[in-house]
């Protein structure tokens, strides 16, 4: 079962609606995953029912629905492959495990664009900040992006409004490489007005990454996952503007957990935010000659 056929079956079941937890548990203990889930006469059919979500209990009762869905699924996967989307599976050896905590890797990772940018040897900086940025912060972001690009660094951000958008656009302007980590699938770019930017990133030798497949919904947890990947993928985190309850500070917290260097410009942050990120050994570029 440890082969590409198993990978395809897991991907089908994941997109049909089964969770990483359920699929990984059955995969690690059994051989015939589909039989166990859908064949009521299988001796182990009831063995895992207690770990199913309410949704999984419903969809596990309709094998015909899975068969119908498999046609749509196959067409989408062909479209992904022909379009250049790479789907990594964490049970396979080529999975980029360095992007995730060892006990928290998703079952699947979707990558579109320049895969070389994911290599650990490439220096990456996550430049992150508020969606409601001021003009001054936007201008300073442009300066910092230019500095990093000139040093040969890859920029990483979340394709959100505000600072993220400026980071991706300015990297392209200066002929650098940028990575967009999405909270959504490639079919549902968020925010919608950044769909053009998403395409620009790919067309300019950049990369888009997401753990959300084409048939999956987006939940609040997707945004938290996005912030974690941004932090894990980067060597440094640079904070522009941020509020005390922002997703930006979630990225900072994760960066601290992963022992990443964290920088900020004190002229762009409130004292409250400066005091908060100071707990994570963040370095003020204005007090180190930056």
PDB file of C-alpha atoms in Angstrom:
ATOM      1  CA  UNK A   1       0.000   0.000   0.000  1.00  0.00           C
ATOM      2  CA  UNK A   2       3.023   2.302   0.268  1.00  0.00           C
ATOM      3  CA  UNK A   3       2.885   3.456  -3.357  1.00  0.00           C
ATOM      4  CA  UNK A   4       1.437   6.041  -5.698  1.00  0.00           C
ATOM      5  CA  UNK A   5      -1.864   4.157  -5.903  1.00  0.00           C
ATOM      6  CA  UNK A   6      -2.300   4.572  -2.163  1.00  0.00           C
ATOM      7  CA  UNK A   7      -1.447   8.252  -2.528  1.00  0.00           C
ATOM      8  CA  UNK A   8      -4.174   8.644  -5.163  1.00  0.00           C
ATOM      9  CA  UNK A   9      -6.723   6.859  -2.989  1.00  0.00           C
ATOM     10  CA  UNK A  10      -5.900   9.044   0.011  1.00  0.00           C
ATOM     11  CA  UNK A  11      -6.119  12.182  -2.136  1.00  0.00           C
ATOM     12  CA  UNK A  12      -9.507  11.092  -3.492  1.00  0.00           C
ATOM     13  CA  UNK A  13     -10.851  10.394  -0.011  1.00  0.00           C
ATOM     14  CA  UNK A  14      -9.431  13.650   1.347  1.00  0.00           C
ATOM     15  CA  UNK A  15     -11.146  15.678  -1.377  1.00  0.00           C
ATOM     16  CA  UNK A  16     -14.337  13.685  -0.875  1.00  0.00           C
ATOM     17  CA  UNK A  17     -14.480  14.950   2.684  1.00  0.00           C
ATOM     18  CA  UNK A  18     -12.435  12.757   5.019  1.00  0.00           C
ATOM     19  CA  UNK A  19     -10.012  14.409   7.429  1.00  0.00           C
ATOM     20  CA  UNK A  20      -6.242  14.034   7.625  1.00  0.00           C
ATOM     21  CA  UNK A  21      -6.615  12.458  11.074  1.00  0.00           C
ATOM     22  CA  UNK A  22      -9.052   9.765   9.972  1.00  0.00           C
ATOM     23  CA  UNK A  23      -7.189   8.881   6.794  1.00  0.00           C
ATOM     24  CA  UNK A  24      -3.793   8.820   8.470  1.00  0.00           C
ATOM     25  CA  UNK A  25      -5.069   6.589  11.290  1.00  0.00           C
ATOM     26  CA  UNK A  26      -6.568   4.021   8.929  1.00  0.00           C
ATOM     27  CA  UNK A  27      -3.581   4.182   6.570  1.00  0.00           C
ATOM     28  CA  UNK A  28      -1.102   3.533   9.364  1.00  0.00           C
ATOM     29  CA  UNK A  29      -2.961   0.429  10.562  1.00  0.00           C
ATOM     30  CA  UNK A  30      -4.687  -1.138   7.576  1.00  0.00           C
ATOM     31  CA  UNK A  31      -4.264  -2.036   3.910  1.00  0.00           C
ATOM     32  CA  UNK A  32      -7.654  -1.762   2.190  1.00  0.00           C
ATOM     33  CA  UNK A  33      -8.720   1.762   3.119  1.00  0.00           C
ATOM     34  CA  UNK A  34     -11.710   2.052   0.774  1.00  0.00           C
ATOM     35  CA  UNK A  35     -13.028  -1.401   1.712  1.00  0.00           C
ATOM     36  CA  UNK A  36     -12.774  -0.658   5.408  1.00  0.00           C
ATOM     37  CA  UNK A  37     -14.639   2.635   5.046  1.00  0.00           C
ATOM     38  CA  UNK A  38     -17.373   1.674   2.589  1.00  0.00           C
ATOM     39  CA  UNK A  39     -17.823  -2.100   2.783  1.00  0.00           C
ATOM     40  CA  UNK A  40     -20.159  -2.866   5.679  1.00  0.00           C
ATOM     41  CA  UNK A  41     -19.206  -6.560   5.476  1.00  0.00           C
ATOM     42  CA  UNK A  42     -15.509  -5.881   6.008  1.00  0.00           C
ATOM     43  CA  UNK A  43     -14.439  -7.269   9.429  1.00  0.00           C
ATOM     44  CA  UNK A  44     -12.813  -3.914  10.331  1.00  0.00           C
ATOM     45  CA  UNK A  45     -15.597  -1.684   8.984  1.00  0.00           C
ATOM     46  CA  UNK A  46     -16.774  -0.652  12.460  1.00  0.00           C
ATOM     47  CA  UNK A  47     -13.301  -0.456  13.969  1.00  0.00           C
ATOM     48  CA  UNK A  48     -12.774   3.240  13.174  1.00  0.00           C
ATOM     49  CA  UNK A  49     -16.299   4.633  13.227  1.00  0.00           C
ATOM     50  CA  UNK A  50     -15.735   6.251  16.620  1.00  0.00           C
ATOM     51  CA  UNK A  51     -13.034   8.540  15.208  1.00  0.00           C
ATOM     52  CA  UNK A  52     -15.189   9.706  12.285  1.00  0.00           C
ATOM     53  CA  UNK A  53     -16.556  13.219  12.271  1.00  0.00           C
ATOM     54  CA  UNK A  54     -20.309  13.596  11.828  1.00  0.00           C
ATOM     55  CA  UNK A  55     -19.728  14.406   8.159  1.00  0.00           C
ATOM     56  CA  UNK A  56     -17.550  11.334   7.695  1.00  0.00           C
ATOM     57  CA  UNK A  57     -20.204   9.081   9.187  1.00  0.00           C
ATOM     58  CA  UNK A  58     -22.641  10.314   6.540  1.00  0.00           C
ATOM     59  CA  UNK A  59     -20.375  10.146   3.483  1.00  0.00           C
ATOM     60  CA  UNK A  60     -19.000   6.731   4.470  1.00  0.00           C
ATOM     61  CA  UNK A  61     -22.468   5.324   3.827  1.00  0.00           C
ATOM     62  CA  UNK A  62     -22.597   6.287   0.162  1.00  0.00           C
ATOM     63  CA  UNK A  63     -20.050   4.487  -2.004  1.00  0.00           C
ATOM     64  CA  UNK A  64     -21.921   5.415  -5.165  1.00  0.00           C
ATOM     65  CA  UNK A  65     -21.451   9.080  -4.335  1.00  0.00           C
ATOM     66  CA  UNK A  66     -17.703   8.437  -4.098  1.00  0.00           C
ATOM     67  CA  UNK A  67     -17.755   6.769  -7.516  1.00  0.00           C
ATOM     68  CA  UNK A  68     -19.604   9.737  -9.011  1.00  0.00           C
ATOM     69  CA  UNK A  69     -17.232  12.183  -7.353  1.00  0.00           C
ATOM     70  CA  UNK A  70     -14.174  10.268  -8.584  1.00  0.00           C
ATOM     71  CA  UNK A  71     -14.884  11.338 -12.159  1.00  0.00           C
ATOM     72  CA  UNK A  72     -14.908  15.035 -11.263  1.00  0.00           C
ATOM     73  CA  UNK A  73     -11.884  14.508  -9.044  1.00  0.00           C
ATOM     74  CA  UNK A  74      -9.904  12.809 -11.835  1.00  0.00           C
ATOM     75  CA  UNK A  75     -10.610  15.628 -14.256  1.00  0.00           C
ATOM     76  CA  UNK A  76      -9.484  18.227 -11.736  1.00  0.00           C
ATOM     77  CA  UNK A  77      -6.265  16.335 -10.968  1.00  0.00           C
ATOM     78  CA  UNK A  78      -5.496  16.074 -14.688  1.00  0.00           C
ATOM     79  CA  UNK A  79      -6.066  19.811 -14.953  1.00  0.00           C
ATOM     80  CA  UNK A  80      -3.727  20.403 -12.014  1.00  0.00           C
ATOM     81  CA  UNK A  81      -1.008  18.213 -13.484  1.00  0.00           C
ATOM     82  CA  UNK A  82      -1.273  19.705 -16.952  1.00  0.00           C
ATOM     83  CA  UNK A  83      -1.275  23.197 -15.464  1.00  0.00           C
ATOM     84  CA  UNK A  84       1.891  22.579 -13.473  1.00  0.00           C
ATOM     85  CA  UNK A  85       0.456  22.128  -9.973  1.00  0.00           C
ATOM     86  CA  UNK A  86       2.511  19.735  -7.852  1.00  0.00           C
ATOM     87  CA  UNK A  87       0.688  17.795  -5.137  1.00  0.00           C
ATOM     88  CA  UNK A  88       2.969  16.503  -2.381  1.00  0.00           C
ATOM     89  CA  UNK A  89       1.888  13.779   0.030  1.00  0.00           C
ATOM     90  CA  UNK A  90       3.463  13.506   3.473  1.00  0.00           C
ATOM     91  CA  UNK A  91       3.627   9.705   3.282  1.00  0.00           C
ATOM     92  CA  UNK A  92       5.999   9.987   0.307  1.00  0.00           C
ATOM     93  CA  UNK A  93       9.738  10.628   0.469  1.00  0.00           C
ATOM     94  CA  UNK A  94       9.706  13.790  -1.662  1.00  0.00           C
ATOM     95  CA  UNK A  95       7.456  15.688   0.751  1.00  0.00           C
ATOM     96  CA  UNK A  96       9.048  19.016   1.862  1.00  0.00           C
ATOM     97  CA  UNK A  97       8.909  18.140   5.555  1.00  0.00           C
ATOM     98  CA  UNK A  98      11.141  21.077   6.503  1.00  0.00           C
ATOM     99  CA  UNK A  99       8.096  23.350   6.084  1.00  0.00           C
ATOM    100  CA  UNK A 100       6.183  21.754   8.938  1.00  0.00           C
ATOM    101  CA  UNK A 101       6.496  20.591  12.514  1.00  0.00           C
ATOM    102  CA  UNK A 102       7.288  16.881  12.477  1.00  0.00           C
ATOM    103  CA  UNK A 103       3.995  15.994  14.166  1.00  0.00           C
ATOM    104  CA  UNK A 104       1.847  18.498  12.305  1.00  0.00           C
ATOM    105  CA  UNK A 105       2.417  17.999   8.585  1.00  0.00           C
ATOM    106  CA  UNK A 106      -0.709  18.029   6.419  1.00  0.00           C
ATOM    107  CA  UNK A 107      -1.497  14.921   4.420  1.00  0.00           C
ATOM    108  CA  UNK A 108      -1.260  16.947   1.195  1.00  0.00           C
ATOM    109  CA  UNK A 109       0.480  20.134   0.070  1.00  0.00           C
ATOM    110  CA  UNK A 110      -0.323  21.918  -3.204  1.00  0.00           C
ATOM    111  CA  UNK A 111       2.389  23.945  -4.931  1.00  0.00           C
ATOM    112  CA  UNK A 112       2.099  25.992  -8.100  1.00  0.00           C
ATOM    113  CA  UNK A 113       5.032  27.703  -9.745  1.00  0.00           C
ATOM    114  CA  UNK A 114       8.776  27.638  -9.164  1.00  0.00           C
ATOM    115  CA  UNK A 115       9.342  24.660  -6.852  1.00  0.00           C
ATOM    116  CA  UNK A 116      13.041  25.504  -6.498  1.00  0.00           C
ATOM    117  CA  UNK A 117      12.074  28.346  -4.160  1.00  0.00           C
ATOM    118  CA  UNK A 118      11.078  25.874  -1.441  1.00  0.00           C
ATOM    119  CA  UNK A 119      14.599  24.575  -0.966  1.00  0.00           C
ATOM    120  CA  UNK A 120      16.052  25.197   2.477  1.00  0.00           C
ATOM    121  CA  UNK A 121      19.240  26.542   0.903  1.00  0.00           C
ATOM    122  CA  UNK A 122      17.393  29.595  -0.455  1.00  0.00           C
ATOM    123  CA  UNK A 123      17.294  32.478   2.015  1.00  0.00           C
ATOM    124  CA  UNK A 124      13.721  33.604   2.681  1.00  0.00           C
ATOM    125  CA  UNK A 125      12.221  36.484   4.625  1.00  0.00           C
ATOM    126  CA  UNK A 126       8.592  36.711   5.684  1.00  0.00           C
ATOM    127  CA  UNK A 127       7.571  40.357   5.508  1.00  0.00           C
ATOM    128  CA  UNK A 128       4.192  40.593   7.191  1.00  0.00           C
ATOM    129  CA  UNK A 129       1.788  43.206   8.463  1.00  0.00           C
ATOM    130  CA  UNK A 130      -1.689  44.620   8.646  1.00  0.00           C
ATOM    131  CA  UNK A 131      -4.322  44.525   5.917  1.00  0.00           C
ATOM    132  CA  UNK A 132      -5.106  48.188   6.666  1.00  0.00           C
ATOM    133  CA  UNK A 133      -1.680  49.662   6.141  1.00  0.00           C
ATOM    134  CA  UNK A 134      -0.843  53.347   6.215  1.00  0.00           C
ATOM    135  CA  UNK A 135       0.895  55.017   3.283  1.00  0.00           C
ATOM    136  CA  UNK A 136       4.026  55.467   5.374  1.00  0.00           C
ATOM    137  CA  UNK A 137       4.161  51.778   6.247  1.00  0.00           C
ATOM    138  CA  UNK A 138       3.551  50.903   2.612  1.00  0.00           C
ATOM    139  CA  UNK A 139       6.436  53.101   1.513  1.00  0.00           C
ATOM    140  CA  UNK A 140       8.751  51.603   4.143  1.00  0.00           C
ATOM    141  CA  UNK A 141       7.705  48.110   3.070  1.00  0.00           C
ATOM    142  CA  UNK A 142       8.793  48.915  -0.470  1.00  0.00           C
ATOM    143  CA  UNK A 143      12.202  49.998   0.840  1.00  0.00           C
ATOM    144  CA  UNK A 144      12.675  46.834   2.892  1.00  0.00           C
ATOM    145  CA  UNK A 145      11.546  44.578   0.044  1.00  0.00           C
ATOM    146  CA  UNK A 146      14.054  46.231  -2.279  1.00  0.00           C
ATOM    147  CA  UNK A 147      16.849  45.717   0.263  1.00  0.00           C
ATOM    148  CA  UNK A 148      16.107  42.026   0.670  1.00  0.00           C
ATOM    149  CA  UNK A 149      15.711  41.411  -3.063  1.00  0.00           C
ATOM    150  CA  UNK A 150      19.012  43.160  -3.756  1.00  0.00           C
ATOM    151  CA  UNK A 151      20.627  40.758  -1.278  1.00  0.00           C
ATOM    152  CA  UNK A 152      19.181  37.809  -3.182  1.00  0.00           C
ATOM    153  CA  UNK A 153      16.535  36.842  -0.639  1.00  0.00           C
ATOM    154  CA  UNK A 154      13.143  35.365  -1.502  1.00  0.00           C
ATOM    155  CA  UNK A 155      10.163  37.152   0.053  1.00  0.00           C
ATOM    156  CA  UNK A 156       7.304  35.243   1.660  1.00  0.00           C
ATOM    157  CA  UNK A 157       3.872  36.586   2.547  1.00  0.00           C
ATOM    158  CA  UNK A 158       0.206  35.618   2.660  1.00  0.00           C
ATOM    159  CA  UNK A 159      -1.380  37.297  -0.408  1.00  0.00           C
ATOM    160  CA  UNK A 160      -3.665  39.282   1.929  1.00  0.00           C
ATOM    161  CA  UNK A 161      -4.606  42.932   1.453  1.00  0.00           C
ATOM    162  CA  UNK A 162      -2.258  45.631   2.682  1.00  0.00           C
ATOM    163  CA  UNK A 163       1.340  44.777   3.499  1.00  0.00           C
ATOM    164  CA  UNK A 164       1.248  41.272   1.979  1.00  0.00           C
ATOM    165  CA  UNK A 165       0.094  42.669  -1.352  1.00  0.00           C
ATOM    166  CA  UNK A 166       2.834  45.304  -1.362  1.00  0.00           C
ATOM    167  CA  UNK A 167       5.470  42.676  -0.566  1.00  0.00           C
ATOM    168  CA  UNK A 168       4.520  40.464  -3.495  1.00  0.00           C
ATOM    169  CA  UNK A 169       4.117  43.338  -5.961  1.00  0.00           C
ATOM    170  CA  UNK A 170       7.364  45.077  -5.037  1.00  0.00           C
ATOM    171  CA  UNK A 171       9.324  41.845  -5.225  1.00  0.00           C
ATOM    172  CA  UNK A 172       8.108  41.421  -8.796  1.00  0.00           C
ATOM    173  CA  UNK A 173       8.924  45.059  -9.597  1.00  0.00           C
ATOM    174  CA  UNK A 174      12.511  44.500  -8.480  1.00  0.00           C
ATOM    175  CA  UNK A 175      12.829  41.203 -10.391  1.00  0.00           C
ATOM    176  CA  UNK A 176      12.970  39.097  -7.242  1.00  0.00           C
ATOM    177  CA  UNK A 177      11.258  35.845  -6.304  1.00  0.00           C
ATOM    178  CA  UNK A 178       8.261  35.743  -4.004  1.00  0.00           C
ATOM    179  CA  UNK A 179       6.241  32.973  -2.364  1.00  0.00           C
ATOM    180  CA  UNK A 180       2.538  33.396  -1.586  1.00  0.00           C
ATOM    181  CA  UNK A 181       1.165  31.102   1.113  1.00  0.00           C
ATOM    182  CA  UNK A 182      -2.599  30.839   0.614  1.00  0.00           C
ATOM    183  CA  UNK A 183      -5.297  30.029   3.184  1.00  0.00           C
ATOM    184  CA  UNK A 184      -7.552  28.902   0.332  1.00  0.00           C
ATOM    185  CA  UNK A 185      -7.367  26.582  -2.657  1.00  0.00           C
ATOM    186  CA  UNK A 186      -6.043  27.779  -6.006  1.00  0.00           C
ATOM    187  CA  UNK A 187      -9.657  27.924  -7.222  1.00  0.00           C
ATOM    188  CA  UNK A 188     -10.780  30.486  -4.655  1.00  0.00           C
ATOM    189  CA  UNK A 189      -8.144  33.164  -4.286  1.00  0.00           C
ATOM    190  CA  UNK A 190      -8.663  35.318  -1.197  1.00  0.00           C
ATOM    191  CA  UNK A 191      -9.105  38.212  -1.359  1.00  0.00           C
ATOM    192  CA  UNK A 192     -10.717  37.988  -4.807  1.00  0.00           C
ATOM    193  CA  UNK A 193      -9.124  41.243  -5.940  1.00  0.00           C
ATOM    194  CA  UNK A 194      -5.702  39.588  -5.646  1.00  0.00           C
ATOM    195  CA  UNK A 195      -6.426  36.945  -8.267  1.00  0.00           C
ATOM    196  CA  UNK A 196      -4.491  39.018 -10.794  1.00  0.00           C
ATOM    197  CA  UNK A 197      -1.568  39.297  -8.364  1.00  0.00           C
ATOM    198  CA  UNK A 198      -1.676  35.527  -7.862  1.00  0.00           C
ATOM    199  CA  UNK A 199      -1.267  35.054 -11.615  1.00  0.00           C
ATOM    200  CA  UNK A 200       1.506  37.659 -11.752  1.00  0.00           C
ATOM    201  CA  UNK A 201       3.454  35.812  -9.065  1.00  0.00           C
ATOM    202  CA  UNK A 202       3.336  32.560 -11.045  1.00  0.00           C
ATOM    203  CA  UNK A 203       4.177  34.279 -14.337  1.00  0.00           C
ATOM    204  CA  UNK A 204       7.197  35.954 -12.735  1.00  0.00           C
ATOM    205  CA  UNK A 205       8.871  32.763 -11.524  1.00  0.00           C
ATOM    206  CA  UNK A 206       7.255  32.878  -8.094  1.00  0.00           C
ATOM    207  CA  UNK A 207       5.471  30.179  -6.113  1.00  0.00           C
ATOM    208  CA  UNK A 208       2.065  29.686  -4.496  1.00  0.00           C
ATOM    209  CA  UNK A 209       1.588  27.171  -1.690  1.00  0.00           C
ATOM    210  CA  UNK A 210      -1.527  25.892   0.109  1.00  0.00           C
ATOM    211  CA  UNK A 211      -2.678  22.923   2.174  1.00  0.00           C
ATOM    212  CA  UNK A 212      -6.234  23.349   0.871  1.00  0.00           C
ATOM    213  CA  UNK A 213      -7.336  21.190  -2.050  1.00  0.00           C
ATOM    214  CA  UNK A 214      -9.718  22.143  -4.881  1.00  0.00           C
ATOM    215  CA  UNK A 215     -12.802  20.559  -3.303  1.00  0.00           C
ATOM    216  CA  UNK A 216     -12.194  21.714   0.284  1.00  0.00           C
ATOM    217  CA  UNK A 217     -13.828  24.575   2.136  1.00  0.00           C
ATOM    218  CA  UNK A 218     -11.899  27.349   3.870  1.00  0.00           C
ATOM    219  CA  UNK A 219     -12.233  27.749   7.636  1.00  0.00           C
ATOM    220  CA  UNK A 220     -10.760  30.118  10.210  1.00  0.00           C
ATOM    221  CA  UNK A 221      -8.126  27.506  11.009  1.00  0.00           C
ATOM    222  CA  UNK A 222      -6.853  27.748   7.429  1.00  0.00           C
ATOM    223  CA  UNK A 223      -5.611  31.267   8.127  1.00  0.00           C
ATOM    224  CA  UNK A 224      -3.766  30.101  11.249  1.00  0.00           C
ATOM    225  CA  UNK A 225      -2.219  27.279   9.258  1.00  0.00           C
ATOM    226  CA  UNK A 226      -1.184  29.796   6.619  1.00  0.00           C
ATOM    227  CA  UNK A 227       0.604  31.928   9.213  1.00  0.00           C
ATOM    228  CA  UNK A 228       2.433  28.867  10.564  1.00  0.00           C
ATOM    229  CA  UNK A 229       3.698  27.896   7.122  1.00  0.00           C
ATOM    230  CA  UNK A 230       4.864  31.458   6.440  1.00  0.00           C
ATOM    231  CA  UNK A 231       6.869  31.369   9.679  1.00  0.00           C
ATOM    232  CA  UNK A 232       8.268  27.867   9.197  1.00  0.00           C
ATOM    233  CA  UNK A 233       9.264  28.472   5.594  1.00  0.00           C
ATOM    234  CA  UNK A 234      11.248  31.640   6.346  1.00  0.00           C
ATOM    235  CA  UNK A 235      14.662  32.252   7.829  1.00  0.00           C
ATOM    236  CA  UNK A 236      13.650  35.667   9.140  1.00  0.00           C
ATOM    237  CA  UNK A 237      10.383  37.440   9.928  1.00  0.00           C
ATOM    238  CA  UNK A 238      10.061  41.176   9.450  1.00  0.00           C
ATOM    239  CA  UNK A 239       7.050  42.844  11.059  1.00  0.00           C
ATOM    240  CA  UNK A 240       5.718  46.045   9.540  1.00  0.00           C
ATOM    241  CA  UNK A 241       2.459  47.420  10.981  1.00  0.00           C
ATOM    242  CA  UNK A 242       0.335  45.192  13.229  1.00  0.00           C
ATOM    243  CA  UNK A 243      -2.398  45.392  15.839  1.00  0.00           C
ATOM    244  CA  UNK A 244      -2.146  43.512  19.115  1.00  0.00           C
ATOM    245  CA  UNK A 245      -4.788  40.960  18.029  1.00  0.00           C
ATOM    246  CA  UNK A 246      -3.642  40.487  14.464  1.00  0.00           C
ATOM    247  CA  UNK A 247      -2.708  37.382  12.504  1.00  0.00           C
ATOM    248  CA  UNK A 248       0.680  39.023  12.046  1.00  0.00           C
ATOM    249  CA  UNK A 249       1.489  38.442  15.695  1.00  0.00           C
ATOM    250  CA  UNK A 250       0.404  34.824  15.313  1.00  0.00           C
ATOM    251  CA  UNK A 251       3.146  34.540  12.680  1.00  0.00           C
ATOM    252  CA  UNK A 252       5.562  36.111  15.171  1.00  0.00           C
ATOM    253  CA  UNK A 253       4.605  33.608  17.880  1.00  0.00           C
ATOM    254  CA  UNK A 254       5.088  30.721  15.474  1.00  0.00           C
ATOM    255  CA  UNK A 255       8.386  32.171  14.316  1.00  0.00           C
ATOM    256  CA  UNK A 256       9.593  32.233  17.904  1.00  0.00           C
ATOM    257  CA  UNK A 257       8.578  28.584  18.343  1.00  0.00           C
ATOM    258  CA  UNK A 258      10.621  27.710  15.260  1.00  0.00           C
ATOM    259  CA  UNK A 259      13.626  29.750  16.483  1.00  0.00           C
ATOM    260  CA  UNK A 260      13.424  32.233  13.620  1.00  0.00           C
ATOM    261  CA  UNK A 261      15.033  35.662  13.756  1.00  0.00           C
ATOM    262  CA  UNK A 262      12.372  38.353  14.161  1.00  0.00           C
ATOM    263  CA  UNK A 263      12.852  41.988  13.163  1.00  0.00           C
ATOM    264  CA  UNK A 264      10.682  45.088  13.271  1.00  0.00           C
ATOM    265  CA  UNK A 265      10.776  48.815  12.624  1.00  0.00           C
ATOM    266  CA  UNK A 266       9.814  50.569  15.861  1.00  0.00           C
ATOM    267  CA  UNK A 267       8.726  53.707  13.980  1.00  0.00           C
ATOM    268  CA  UNK A 268       5.831  51.722  12.473  1.00  0.00           C
ATOM    269  CA  UNK A 269       4.476  49.984  15.583  1.00  0.00           C
ATOM    270  CA  UNK A 270       2.654  51.017  18.744  1.00  0.00           C
ATOM    271  CA  UNK A 271       4.341  50.690  22.124  1.00  0.00           C
ATOM    272  CA  UNK A 272       1.891  47.913  23.007  1.00  0.00           C
ATOM    273  CA  UNK A 273       2.905  45.820  19.997  1.00  0.00           C
ATOM    274  CA  UNK A 274       6.605  46.575  20.520  1.00  0.00           C
ATOM    275  CA  UNK A 275       6.376  45.414  24.139  1.00  0.00           C
ATOM    276  CA  UNK A 276       4.555  42.255  23.051  1.00  0.00           C
ATOM    277  CA  UNK A 277       6.957  41.134  20.322  1.00  0.00           C
ATOM    278  CA  UNK A 278       9.849  42.030  22.607  1.00  0.00           C
ATOM    279  CA  UNK A 279       8.980  38.860  24.527  1.00  0.00           C
ATOM    280  CA  UNK A 280      10.146  36.910  21.487  1.00  0.00           C
ATOM    281  CA  UNK A 281      13.592  38.530  21.270  1.00  0.00           C
ATOM    282  CA  UNK A 282      12.511  40.633  18.301  1.00  0.00           C
ATOM    283  CA  UNK A 283      15.167  43.055  17.078  1.00  0.00           C
ATOM    284  CA  UNK A 284      14.428  46.702  16.276  1.00  0.00           C
ATOM    285  CA  UNK A 285      16.237  47.571  13.029  1.00  0.00           C
ATOM    286  CA  UNK A 286      16.223  51.228  14.077  1.00  0.00           C
ATOM    287  CA  UNK A 287      18.418  50.404  17.062  1.00  0.00           C
ATOM    288  CA  UNK A 288      20.945  48.248  15.232  1.00  0.00           C
ATOM    289  CA  UNK A 289      21.875  50.558  12.435  1.00  0.00           C
ATOM    290  CA  UNK A 290      19.279  49.147  10.020  1.00  0.00           C
TER     291      UNK A 290
END
